[in-house]
CSV table of C-alpha atoms in Angstrom, one decimal:
chain,number,residue,atom,x,y,z
A,892,ALA,CA,0.1,0.4,0.2
A,893,GLN,CA,1.4,3.2,-1.0
A,894,SER,CA,2.0,6.5,1.6
A,895,VAL,CA,3.0,9.5,1.8
A,896,THR,CA,4.3,11.4,4.6
A,897,GLN,CA,4.3,15.5,4.4
A,898,LEU,CA,6.8,16.0,7.2
A,899,ASP,CA,5.4,19.7,8.9
A,900,SER,CA,1.9,20.3,9.6
A,901,GLN,CA,2.4,25.0,8.7
A,902,VAL,CA,5.3,26.7,6.9
A,903,PRO,CA,5.4,30.5,8.4
A,904,VAL,CA,7.5,32.4,6.2
A,905,PHE,CA,8.3,36.1,5.5
A,906,GLU,CA,7.4,37.2,1.1
A,907,GLU,CA,9.9,36.9,-0.7
A,908,ALA,CA,12.2,34.4,1.3
A,909,PRO,CA,12.5,31.2,-0.5
A,910,VAL,CA,10.3,28.5,0.7
A,911,GLU,CA,10.8,24.2,1.5
A,912,LEU,CA,7.6,21.9,1.3
A,913,ARG,CA,8.3,18.4,2.8
A,914,CYS,CA,7.1,14.5,1.4
A,915,ASN,CA,8.4,11.4,1.9
A,916,TYR,CA,6.0,8.9,-0.1
A,917,SER,CA,6.9,4.7,0.2
A,918,SER,CA,5.2,2.1,-2.6
A,919,SER,CA,6.6,-1.2,-3.2
A,920,VAL,CA,6.2,-0.4,-7.5
A,921,SER,CA,6.0,2.3,-9.8
A,922,VAL,CA,3.6,5.7,-8.5
A,923,TYR,CA,4.0,9.4,-10.1
A,924,LEU,CA,2.9,11.7,-7.8
A,925,PHE,CA,1.8,15.4,-7.4
A,926,TRP,CA,1.7,18.2,-5.6
A,927,TYR,CA,-1.8,20.0,-5.6
A,928,VAL,CA,-2.5,23.6,-3.7
A,929,GLN,CA,-6.0,24.8,-2.2
A,930,TYR,CA,-6.3,28.5,-1.6
A,931,PRO,CA,-8.4,28.9,1.3
A,932,ASN,CA,-12.8,28.4,0.1
A,933,GLN,CA,-11.5,26.7,-3.2
A,934,GLY,CA,-10.9,23.5,-4.9
A,935,LEU,CA,-8.2,21.7,-5.7
A,936,GLN,CA,-5.8,22.5,-8.3
A,937,LEU,CA,-2.3,20.9,-9.6
A,938,LEU,CA,1.0,22.5,-9.2
A,939,LEU,CA,2.6,20.2,-11.2
A,940,LYS,CA,3.8,16.9,-11.3
A,941,TYR,CA,5.6,13.8,-12.1
A,942,LEU,CA,5.7,10.6,-14.5
A,943,SER,CA,8.2,9.9,-15.4
A,944,GLY,CA,11.8,11.7,-17.1
A,945,SER,CA,13.7,15.1,-15.5
A,946,THR,CA,13.9,14.0,-12.0
A,947,LEU,CA,13.5,18.7,-12.3
A,948,VAL,CA,9.9,19.0,-13.0
A,949,LYS,CA,8.9,22.5,-13.0
A,950,GLY,CA,4.7,24.1,-12.2
A,951,ILE,CA,2.8,26.8,-12.3
A,952,ASN,CA,3.3,29.9,-9.9
A,953,GLY,CA,6.9,29.7,-9.6
A,954,PHE,CA,7.0,26.2,-7.9
A,955,GLU,CA,8.9,22.9,-8.8
A,956,ALA,CA,10.5,19.9,-7.3
A,957,GLU,CA,13.1,17.4,-7.4
A,958,PHE,CA,12.0,13.9,-7.5
A,959,ASN,CA,14.7,11.7,-5.3
A,960,LYS,CA,13.8,8.1,-5.6
A,961,SER,CA,16.3,6.9,-3.7
A,962,GLN,CA,15.0,9.3,-1.4
A,963,THR,CA,12.0,8.4,-1.7
A,964,SER,CA,11.2,12.1,-1.5
A,965,PHE,CA,9.3,14.7,-3.7
A,966,HIS,CA,9.4,18.0,-1.7
A,967,LEU,CA,8.8,21.4,-3.1
A,968,ARG,CA,10.5,24.7,-3.5
A,969,LYS,CA,9.7,28.0,-4.6
A,970,PRO,CA,12.9,30.9,-4.4
A,971,SER,CA,10.4,33.9,-4.0
A,972,VAL,CA,7.3,33.6,-2.5
A,973,HIS,CA,4.2,35.9,-2.8
A,974,ILE,CA,1.8,36.5,0.2
A,975,SER,CA,-1.3,35.3,-2.5
A,976,ASP,CA,0.8,32.1,-1.9
A,977,THR,CA,-0.7,31.7,1.8
A,978,ALA,CA,-2.7,27.9,1.0
A,979,GLU,CA,-2.5,24.8,1.5
A,980,TYR,CA,-0.3,22.6,-0.3
A,981,PHE,CA,-1.1,18.4,-0.3
A,982,CYS,CA,1.5,16.0,-1.7
A,983,ALA,CA,0.0,13.0,-3.0
A,984,VAL,CA,0.9,9.8,-5.0
A,985,SER,CA,-0.6,7.1,-7.5
A,986,GLU,CA,0.6,4.1,-8.9
A,987,ASN,CA,1.1,3.0,-12.1
A,988,SER,CA,-0.9,5.6,-14.1
A,989,GLY,CA,-4.1,8.4,-14.0
A,990,ASN,CA,-6.6,5.7,-13.4
A,991,THR,CA,-5.9,4.8,-10.2
A,992,PRO,CA,-7.1,7.1,-7.8
A,993,LEU,CA,-4.3,9.6,-5.6
A,994,VAL,CA,-3.2,9.2,-2.6
A,995,PHE,CA,-3.3,12.4,-0.8
A,996,GLY,CA,-0.6,13.8,2.4
A,997,LYS,CA,-1.8,15.5,5.6
A,998,GLY,CA,-1.3,18.9,4.1
A,999,THR,CA,1.7,21.7,4.8
A,1000,ARG,CA,-0.5,25.4,5.5
A,1001,LEU,CA,2.4,27.8,4.0
A,1002,SER,CA,1.3,31.3,5.9
A,1003,VAL,CA,3.3,33.5,3.8
A,1004,ILE,CA,4.0,37.2,5.9
A,1005,ALA,CA,4.5,40.3,5.2
B,1281,SER,CA,-8.2,20.4,-18.3
B,1282,ALA,CA,-11.2,19.4,-17.9
B,1283,VAL,CA,-14.1,21.7,-16.5
B,1284,ILE,CA,-16.4,20.6,-13.6
B,1285,SER,CA,-18.4,21.9,-11.7
B,1286,GLN,CA,-20.3,21.2,-8.5
B,1287,LYS,CA,-23.9,21.7,-7.3
B,1288,PRO,CA,-24.3,22.3,-4.2
B,1289,SER,CA,-21.8,24.3,-3.8
B,1290,ARG,CA,-22.4,24.6,0.3
B,1291,ASP,CA,-25.6,23.4,1.9
B,1292,ILE,CA,-27.2,23.3,5.8
B,1293,CYS,CA,-28.8,19.9,6.3
B,1294,GLN,CA,-30.5,18.5,10.1
B,1295,ARG,CA,-29.5,15.6,11.0
B,1296,GLY,CA,-31.4,12.8,9.7
B,1297,THR,CA,-31.5,14.2,5.9
B,1298,SER,CA,-30.2,13.3,2.8
B,1299,LEU,CA,-28.1,15.5,0.1
B,1300,THR,CA,-27.4,14.4,-3.3
B,1301,ILE,CA,-24.3,16.1,-5.2
B,1302,GLN,CA,-24.3,16.5,-8.6
B,1303,CYS,CA,-20.6,17.1,-10.7
B,1304,GLN,CA,-20.8,17.5,-14.4
B,1305,VAL,CA,-17.6,18.2,-16.3
B,1306,ASP,CA,-17.4,19.6,-19.5
B,1307,SER,CA,-16.5,16.9,-21.8
B,1308,GLN,CA,-16.0,12.7,-21.7
B,1309,VAL,CA,-14.0,11.2,-19.1
B,1310,THR,CA,-13.5,7.6,-18.2
B,1311,MET,CA,-12.4,8.1,-14.7
B,1312,MET,CA,-14.4,10.0,-11.9
B,1313,PHE,CA,-14.0,9.7,-8.4
B,1314,TRP,CA,-15.3,10.6,-5.5
B,1315,TYR,CA,-13.8,12.4,-1.9
B,1316,ARG,CA,-14.3,13.9,1.7
B,1317,GLN,CA,-12.2,16.2,3.7
B,1318,GLN,CA,-14.0,16.5,6.7
B,1319,PRO,CA,-12.7,19.8,9.0
B,1320,GLY,CA,-8.1,20.3,9.0
B,1321,GLN,CA,-8.2,17.3,7.3
B,1322,SER,CA,-6.0,15.9,4.1
B,1323,LEU,CA,-7.8,14.0,1.7
B,1324,THR,CA,-10.6,10.6,1.6
B,1325,LEU,CA,-11.3,8.4,-0.6
B,1326,ILE,CA,-15.0,7.8,-0.3
B,1327,ALA,CA,-15.4,6.3,-4.0
B,1328,THR,CA,-14.7,5.4,-7.6
B,1329,ALA,CA,-17.9,6.0,-9.6
B,1330,ASN,CA,-18.4,3.2,-12.7
B,1331,GLN,CA,-20.6,4.3,-15.2
B,1332,GLY,CA,-23.6,2.1,-15.8
B,1333,SER,CA,-22.5,-0.1,-12.5
B,1334,GLU,CA,-21.5,-0.5,-9.7
B,1335,ALA,CA,-19.7,1.8,-7.5
B,1336,THR,CA,-16.0,0.2,-5.9
B,1337,TYR,CA,-15.7,1.7,-2.6
B,1338,GLU,CA,-13.1,1.9,-0.7
B,1339,SER,CA,-12.7,0.4,3.5
B,1340,GLY,CA,-14.4,2.0,5.8
B,1341,PHE,CA,-17.6,3.3,3.2
B,1342,VAL,CA,-20.5,1.4,1.6
B,1343,ILE,CA,-23.2,1.6,-0.5
B,1344,ASP,CA,-25.9,2.1,1.8
B,1345,LYS,CA,-24.7,6.2,3.5
B,1346,PHE,CA,-23.1,7.1,0.2
B,1347,PRO,CA,-24.9,5.6,-2.7
B,1348,ILE,CA,-23.1,6.9,-6.0
B,1349,SER,CA,-25.4,6.7,-9.9
B,1350,ARG,CA,-23.0,7.5,-12.8
B,1351,PRO,CA,-25.4,7.3,-15.9
B,1352,ASN,CA,-23.0,8.6,-18.6
B,1353,LEU,CA,-18.9,9.5,-19.0
B,1354,THR,CA,-19.8,13.1,-17.8
B,1355,PHE,CA,-21.9,13.2,-14.8
B,1356,SER,CA,-22.3,11.1,-11.4
B,1357,THR,CA,-23.7,12.4,-8.3
B,1358,LEU,CA,-22.7,11.7,-4.4
B,1359,THR,CA,-25.4,11.1,-2.1
B,1360,VAL,CA,-25.2,11.0,1.5
B,1361,SER,CA,-27.6,9.3,3.7
B,1362,ASN,CA,-29.0,9.9,6.5
B,1363,MET,CA,-26.8,12.6,7.6
B,1364,SER,CA,-25.3,13.1,11.7
B,1365,PRO,CA,-23.4,16.5,12.8
B,1366,GLU,CA,-20.4,13.3,11.5
B,1367,ASP,CA,-20.5,13.5,7.8
B,1368,SER,CA,-19.8,17.9,7.2
B,1369,SER,CA,-17.0,17.7,5.0
B,1370,ILE,CA,-16.2,18.5,2.4
B,1371,TYR,CA,-16.9,16.6,-1.1
B,1372,LEU,CA,-15.2,16.6,-3.9
B,1373,CYS,CA,-15.6,15.3,-7.0
B,1374,SER,CA,-12.7,14.1,-9.2
B,1375,VAL,CA,-11.6,12.6,-12.9
B,1376,VAL,CA,-9.8,11.4,-15.3
B,1377,ARG,CA,-9.8,12.3,-19.4
B,1378,ASP,CA,-7.6,9.2,-20.1
B,1379,TYR,CA,-5.1,7.1,-19.3
B,1380,LEU,CA,-2.2,8.9,-18.1
B,1381,ASP,CA,-3.9,12.0,-16.9
B,1382,THR,CA,-3.9,14.0,-14.4
B,1383,GLN,CA,-6.7,14.1,-11.8
B,1384,TYR,CA,-9.0,17.1,-11.7
B,1385,PHE,CA,-11.0,18.5,-9.2
B,1386,GLY,CA,-14.5,20.5,-9.0
B,1387,PRO,CA,-14.5,23.3,-6.7
B,1388,GLY,CA,-15.7,20.5,-3.9
B,1389,THR,CA,-19.4,20.7,-2.1
B,1390,ARG,CA,-18.8,22.0,2.0
B,1391,LEU,CA,-21.7,20.5,4.0
B,1392,THR,CA,-22.6,21.8,7.1
B,1393,VAL,CA,-24.9,18.7,9.5
B,1394,LEU,CA,-26.6,20.4,12.5
């Protein structure tokens, strides 16, 4: 069975500072990895995904993530955050194909401070 | 991406009643899923909605409590039956258009049970 661990439930960071949101996963098979963002009172929006190929994945809004198979990690990073990045971020994994349901981590609340 | 709408967007219901949530997609999709997000929590898969047949439920979720229909490739409903305050959550549908595609999420239905 798959599982996803997001090590930080809350991350406060000052505006224009860099941020890293950590995600580790466990699975016995090949996985697809995703980061979703949920702004207050809204649904989930896909930030980026890793399916195969280059381990460094670039997404929307200046975010990127690096897939590290040996460490089973998929950490999300942004070099300079904005107030508008304040949201809940979810790491998720699916097994083998996009047709399998996602298993989500518990989420990380990013709070950007002016 | 797929354009997904959910109705209602939010509702306040009395204990013991039932609510049916609709999920409509702007194009045909292969897979549709229903998730629950309890307050302050991550997303948990309720079931996979199968077109023309019974839904596939995850452990802890049963058809009598969460009946699901999917009459065609663009529409599904989730009913929350005999509601209790513990059912207060955000209910989200998600879709996959075709093999290896990404899951896209609807805006969610915020349910409060009094």
